[in-house]
């Protein structure tokens, strides 16, 4: 998408460093909000209008950044993984890992980069387990388009651009164990 907002926000990712963030709302409440915001005809129309109206797009994106930043530590990657991570933002992981934790998680669950802060992926698992939704975490997250940083994830979502973000299979078997040498 060509948009004036695109280039002007390109540096935001560097200034906005990832810090492990525990969501500010419960998973059940986040799921309710997620249902209210799922793609619908009027939201599709709004998204199209926003992209055609740069000043409105910038204002809308600023509001989105403030709201999602406060609730989830959102960094505006524009390709939102929240529905498949129990609404714990994987881009708040200092390594931006979208498919599970690294090998450096401390025994007490702390992040290796930020001791004292809980690993985002442990937070995601604990929230999902409490709600009986661990199958959500088994989705394979595909690589994101790094050119989208700073754009609106809602505008993308409402136009069905997130359809290929993860695989739809929630029941794929875990990888076979590595054979000892
Ligand atoms: S848009 Fe990206 S950075 Fe923002 S909450 Fe979703 S996954 Fe996290």
mmCIF file with all atom_site columns, C-alpha atoms in Angstrom, residues 37-151:
data_model
loop_
_atom_site.group_PDB
_atom_site.id
_atom_site.type_symbol
_atom_site.label_atom_id
_atom_site.label_alt_id
_atom_site.label_comp_id
_atom_site.label_asym_id
_atom_site.label_entity_id
_atom_site.label_seq_id
_atom_site.pdbx_PDB_ins_code
_atom_site.Cartn_x
_atom_site.Cartn_y
_atom_site.Cartn_z
_atom_site.occupancy
_atom_site.B_iso_or_equiv
_atom_site.pdbx_formal_charge
_atom_site.auth_seq_id
_atom_site.auth_comp_id
_atom_site.auth_asym_id
_atom_site.auth_atom_id
_atom_site.pdbx_PDB_model_num
ATOM 1   C CA . UNK A 1 37  ? -13.650 -5.602  16.112 1.00 0.00 ? 37  UNK A CA 1
ATOM 2   C CA . UNK A 1 38  ? -13.678 -8.586  13.748 1.00 0.00 ? 38  UNK A CA 1
ATOM 3   C CA . UNK A 1 39  ? -13.959 -7.728  10.032 1.00 0.00 ? 39  UNK A CA 1
ATOM 4   C CA . UNK A 1 40  ? -17.413 -6.551  9.068  1.00 0.00 ? 40  UNK A CA 1
ATOM 5   C CA . UNK A 1 41  ? -18.803 -4.669  6.113  1.00 0.00 ? 41  UNK A CA 1
ATOM 6   C CA . UNK A 1 42  ? -18.880 -1.269  7.822  1.00 0.00 ? 42  UNK A CA 1
ATOM 7   C CA . UNK A 1 43  ? -15.355 -1.702  9.207  1.00 0.00 ? 43  UNK A CA 1
ATOM 8   C CA . UNK A 1 44  ? -14.106 -2.649  5.759  1.00 0.00 ? 44  UNK A CA 1
ATOM 9   C CA . UNK A 1 45  ? -15.650 0.548   4.398  1.00 0.00 ? 45  UNK A CA 1
ATOM 10  C CA . UNK A 1 46  ? -14.074 2.555   7.197  1.00 0.00 ? 46  UNK A CA 1
ATOM 11  C CA . UNK A 1 47  ? -10.659 1.031   6.462  1.00 0.00 ? 47  UNK A CA 1
ATOM 12  C CA . UNK A 1 48  ? -10.907 1.877   2.770  1.00 0.00 ? 48  UNK A CA 1
ATOM 13  C CA . UNK A 1 49  ? -11.914 5.456   3.580  1.00 0.00 ? 49  UNK A CA 1
ATOM 14  C CA . UNK A 1 50  ? -9.081  5.838   6.075  1.00 0.00 ? 50  UNK A CA 1
ATOM 15  C CA . UNK A 1 51  ? -6.482  4.757   3.538  1.00 0.00 ? 51  UNK A CA 1
ATOM 16  C CA . UNK A 1 52  ? -7.871  7.230   1.047  1.00 0.00 ? 52  UNK A CA 1
ATOM 17  C CA . UNK A 1 53  ? -7.789  10.066  3.595  1.00 0.00 ? 53  UNK A CA 1
ATOM 18  C CA . UNK A 1 54  ? -4.216  10.556  4.898  1.00 0.00 ? 54  UNK A CA 1
ATOM 19  C CA . UNK A 1 55  ? -5.045  12.979  7.730  1.00 0.00 ? 55  UNK A CA 1
ATOM 20  C CA . UNK A 1 56  ? -7.735  10.648  9.059  1.00 0.00 ? 56  UNK A CA 1
ATOM 21  C CA . UNK A 1 57  ? -5.431  7.659   8.684  1.00 0.00 ? 57  UNK A CA 1
ATOM 22  C CA . UNK A 1 58  ? -2.739  9.390   10.716 1.00 0.00 ? 58  UNK A CA 1
ATOM 23  C CA . UNK A 1 59  ? -5.210  10.355  13.443 1.00 0.00 ? 59  UNK A CA 1
ATOM 24  C CA . UNK A 1 60  ? -6.709  6.877   13.548 1.00 0.00 ? 60  UNK A CA 1
ATOM 25  C CA . UNK A 1 61  ? -3.275  5.255   13.698 1.00 0.00 ? 61  UNK A CA 1
ATOM 26  C CA . UNK A 1 62  ? -2.246  7.549   16.559 1.00 0.00 ? 62  UNK A CA 1
ATOM 27  C CA . UNK A 1 63  ? -5.315  6.480   18.534 1.00 0.00 ? 63  UNK A CA 1
ATOM 28  C CA . UNK A 1 64  ? -4.657  2.826   17.757 1.00 0.00 ? 64  UNK A CA 1
ATOM 29  C CA . UNK A 1 65  ? -1.058  3.203   18.891 1.00 0.00 ? 65  UNK A CA 1
ATOM 30  C CA . UNK A 1 66  ? -2.109  4.831   22.162 1.00 0.00 ? 66  UNK A CA 1
ATOM 31  C CA . UNK A 1 67  ? -4.837  2.287   22.946 1.00 0.00 ? 67  UNK A CA 1
ATOM 32  C CA . UNK A 1 68  ? -2.970  -0.865  21.971 1.00 0.00 ? 68  UNK A CA 1
ATOM 33  C CA . UNK A 1 69  ? 0.277   0.451   23.395 1.00 0.00 ? 69  UNK A CA 1
ATOM 34  C CA . UNK A 1 70  ? -1.397  0.949   26.756 1.00 0.00 ? 70  UNK A CA 1
ATOM 35  C CA . UNK A 1 71  ? -3.225  -2.382  26.755 1.00 0.00 ? 71  UNK A CA 1
ATOM 36  C CA . UNK A 1 72  ? -0.709  -4.688  25.103 1.00 0.00 ? 72  UNK A CA 1
ATOM 37  C CA . UNK A 1 73  ? 2.622   -2.884  24.719 1.00 0.00 ? 73  UNK A CA 1
ATOM 38  C CA . UNK A 1 74  ? 1.868   -2.737  20.984 1.00 0.00 ? 74  UNK A CA 1
ATOM 39  C CA . UNK A 1 75  ? 4.751   -1.484  18.831 1.00 0.00 ? 75  UNK A CA 1
ATOM 40  C CA . UNK A 1 76  ? 2.739   -1.121  15.639 1.00 0.00 ? 76  UNK A CA 1
ATOM 41  C CA . UNK A 1 77  ? 4.113   -3.927  13.507 1.00 0.00 ? 77  UNK A CA 1
ATOM 42  C CA . UNK A 1 78  ? 0.785   -3.677  11.641 1.00 0.00 ? 78  UNK A CA 1
ATOM 43  C CA . UNK A 1 79  ? 0.345   -7.444  11.301 1.00 0.00 ? 79  UNK A CA 1
ATOM 44  C CA . UNK A 1 80  ? -1.238  -8.320  14.562 1.00 0.00 ? 80  UNK A CA 1
ATOM 45  C CA . UNK A 1 81  ? -0.608  -11.681 16.200 1.00 0.00 ? 81  UNK A CA 1
ATOM 46  C CA . UNK A 1 82  ? -2.682  -11.042 19.317 1.00 0.00 ? 82  UNK A CA 1
ATOM 47  C CA . UNK A 1 83  ? -5.596  -13.377 18.460 1.00 0.00 ? 83  UNK A CA 1
ATOM 48  C CA . UNK A 1 84  ? -3.204  -16.325 18.343 1.00 0.00 ? 84  UNK A CA 1
ATOM 49  C CA . UNK A 1 85  ? -1.044  -15.441 21.367 1.00 0.00 ? 85  UNK A CA 1
ATOM 50  C CA . UNK A 1 86  ? -3.650  -15.041 24.113 1.00 0.00 ? 86  UNK A CA 1
ATOM 51  C CA . UNK A 1 87  ? -3.330  -11.291 23.454 1.00 0.00 ? 87  UNK A CA 1
ATOM 52  C CA . UNK A 1 88  ? 0.256   -11.142 24.728 1.00 0.00 ? 88  UNK A CA 1
ATOM 53  C CA . UNK A 1 89  ? 2.170   -9.158  22.107 1.00 0.00 ? 89  UNK A CA 1
ATOM 54  C CA . UNK A 1 90  ? 5.109   -11.191 20.756 1.00 0.00 ? 90  UNK A CA 1
ATOM 55  C CA . UNK A 1 91  ? 6.688   -8.020  19.375 1.00 0.00 ? 91  UNK A CA 1
ATOM 56  C CA . UNK A 1 92  ? 7.238   -6.883  22.965 1.00 0.00 ? 92  UNK A CA 1
ATOM 57  C CA . UNK A 1 93  ? 9.717   -9.771  23.230 1.00 0.00 ? 93  UNK A CA 1
ATOM 58  C CA . UNK A 1 94  ? 13.180  -8.157  22.952 1.00 0.00 ? 94  UNK A CA 1
ATOM 59  C CA . UNK A 1 95  ? 13.977  -10.668 20.203 1.00 0.00 ? 95  UNK A CA 1
ATOM 60  C CA . UNK A 1 96  ? 10.601  -10.175 18.500 1.00 0.00 ? 96  UNK A CA 1
ATOM 61  C CA . UNK A 1 97  ? 10.027  -13.927 18.481 1.00 0.00 ? 97  UNK A CA 1
ATOM 62  C CA . UNK A 1 98  ? 6.596   -14.740 17.085 1.00 0.00 ? 98  UNK A CA 1
ATOM 63  C CA . UNK A 1 99  ? 6.744   -18.517 17.438 1.00 0.00 ? 99  UNK A CA 1
ATOM 64  C CA . UNK A 1 100 ? 7.562   -19.160 21.081 1.00 0.00 ? 100 UNK A CA 1
ATOM 65  C CA . UNK A 1 101 ? 10.259  -18.334 23.621 1.00 0.00 ? 101 UNK A CA 1
ATOM 66  C CA . UNK A 1 102 ? 14.013  -18.387 23.094 1.00 0.00 ? 102 UNK A CA 1
ATOM 67  C CA . UNK A 1 103 ? 16.300  -20.683 25.047 1.00 0.00 ? 103 UNK A CA 1
ATOM 68  C CA . UNK A 1 104 ? 17.287  -18.001 27.508 1.00 0.00 ? 104 UNK A CA 1
ATOM 69  C CA . UNK A 1 105 ? 14.215  -17.875 29.698 1.00 0.00 ? 105 UNK A CA 1
ATOM 70  C CA . UNK A 1 106 ? 15.303  -17.958 33.346 1.00 0.00 ? 106 UNK A CA 1
ATOM 71  C CA . UNK A 1 107 ? 14.191  -20.776 35.637 1.00 0.00 ? 107 UNK A CA 1
ATOM 72  C CA . UNK A 1 108 ? 11.792  -18.385 37.329 1.00 0.00 ? 108 UNK A CA 1
ATOM 73  C CA . UNK A 1 109 ? 10.265  -17.352 33.991 1.00 0.00 ? 109 UNK A CA 1
ATOM 74  C CA . UNK A 1 110 ? 12.093  -14.058 33.643 1.00 0.00 ? 110 UNK A CA 1
ATOM 75  C CA . UNK A 1 111 ? 13.210  -12.667 30.301 1.00 0.00 ? 111 UNK A CA 1
ATOM 76  C CA . UNK A 1 112 ? 16.949  -13.097 29.706 1.00 0.00 ? 112 UNK A CA 1
ATOM 77  C CA . UNK A 1 113 ? 17.253  -9.546  28.369 1.00 0.00 ? 113 UNK A CA 1
ATOM 78  C CA . UNK A 1 114 ? 15.110  -7.949  31.073 1.00 0.00 ? 114 UNK A CA 1
ATOM 79  C CA . UNK A 1 115 ? 15.518  -9.896  34.337 1.00 0.00 ? 115 UNK A CA 1
ATOM 80  C CA . UNK A 1 116 ? 12.577  -9.074  36.541 1.00 0.00 ? 116 UNK A CA 1
ATOM 81  C CA . UNK A 1 117 ? 10.110  -9.060  33.652 1.00 0.00 ? 117 UNK A CA 1
ATOM 82  C CA . UNK A 1 118 ? 8.241   -12.222 32.771 1.00 0.00 ? 118 UNK A CA 1
ATOM 83  C CA . UNK A 1 119 ? 8.839   -13.802 29.370 1.00 0.00 ? 119 UNK A CA 1
ATOM 84  C CA . UNK A 1 120 ? 6.063   -12.771 27.000 1.00 0.00 ? 120 UNK A CA 1
ATOM 85  C CA . UNK A 1 121 ? 5.634   -16.342 25.847 1.00 0.00 ? 121 UNK A CA 1
ATOM 86  C CA . UNK A 1 122 ? 5.175   -17.641 29.377 1.00 0.00 ? 122 UNK A CA 1
ATOM 87  C CA . UNK A 1 123 ? 2.566   -14.959 29.895 1.00 0.00 ? 123 UNK A CA 1
ATOM 88  C CA . UNK A 1 124 ? 0.873   -16.064 26.672 1.00 0.00 ? 124 UNK A CA 1
ATOM 89  C CA . UNK A 1 125 ? 0.893   -19.718 27.705 1.00 0.00 ? 125 UNK A CA 1
ATOM 90  C CA . UNK A 1 126 ? -0.421  -19.040 31.197 1.00 0.00 ? 126 UNK A CA 1
ATOM 91  C CA . UNK A 1 127 ? -3.262  -16.904 29.865 1.00 0.00 ? 127 UNK A CA 1
ATOM 92  C CA . UNK A 1 128 ? -4.139  -19.438 27.186 1.00 0.00 ? 128 UNK A CA 1
ATOM 93  C CA . UNK A 1 129 ? -3.996  -22.364 29.620 1.00 0.00 ? 129 UNK A CA 1
ATOM 94  C CA . UNK A 1 130 ? -6.260  -20.606 32.110 1.00 0.00 ? 130 UNK A CA 1
ATOM 95  C CA . UNK A 1 131 ? -8.840  -20.144 29.352 1.00 0.00 ? 131 UNK A CA 1
ATOM 96  C CA . UNK A 1 132 ? -8.416  -23.603 27.799 1.00 0.00 ? 132 UNK A CA 1
ATOM 97  C CA . UNK A 1 133 ? -7.048  -22.119 24.583 1.00 0.00 ? 133 UNK A CA 1
ATOM 98  C CA . UNK A 1 134 ? -3.492  -23.471 24.312 1.00 0.00 ? 134 UNK A CA 1
ATOM 99  C CA . UNK A 1 135 ? -4.302  -24.756 20.817 1.00 0.00 ? 135 UNK A CA 1
ATOM 100 C CA . UNK A 1 136 ? -4.196  -21.109 19.687 1.00 0.00 ? 136 UNK A CA 1
ATOM 101 C CA . UNK A 1 137 ? -0.484  -21.014 20.445 1.00 0.00 ? 137 UNK A CA 1
ATOM 102 C CA . UNK A 1 138 ? 0.244   -23.922 18.105 1.00 0.00 ? 138 UNK A CA 1
ATOM 103 C CA . UNK A 1 139 ? -0.437  -21.883 15.021 1.00 0.00 ? 139 UNK A CA 1
ATOM 104 C CA . UNK A 1 140 ? 2.686   -21.288 12.989 1.00 0.00 ? 140 UNK A CA 1
ATOM 105 C CA . UNK A 1 141 ? 3.307   -17.554 12.680 1.00 0.00 ? 141 UNK A CA 1
ATOM 106 C CA . UNK A 1 142 ? 4.665   -16.674 9.269  1.00 0.00 ? 142 UNK A CA 1
ATOM 107 C CA . UNK A 1 143 ? 7.260   -13.914 8.777  1.00 0.00 ? 143 UNK A CA 1
ATOM 108 C CA . UNK A 1 144 ? 5.830   -10.416 8.666  1.00 0.00 ? 144 UNK A CA 1
ATOM 109 C CA . UNK A 1 145 ? 6.399   -7.733  6.054  1.00 0.00 ? 145 UNK A CA 1
ATOM 110 C CA . UNK A 1 146 ? 8.893   -5.417  7.745  1.00 0.00 ? 146 UNK A CA 1
ATOM 111 C CA . UNK A 1 147 ? 7.860   -2.531  5.495  1.00 0.00 ? 147 UNK A CA 1
ATOM 112 C CA . UNK A 1 148 ? 4.525   -2.323  7.321  1.00 0.00 ? 148 UNK A CA 1
ATOM 113 C CA . UNK A 1 149 ? 5.864   -0.994  10.631 1.00 0.00 ? 149 UNK A CA 1
ATOM 114 C CA . UNK A 1 150 ? 3.945   2.039   11.840 1.00 0.00 ? 150 UNK A CA 1
ATOM 115 C CA . UNK A 1 151 ? 0.847   1.306   9.809  1.00 0.00 ? 151 UNK A CA 1
#
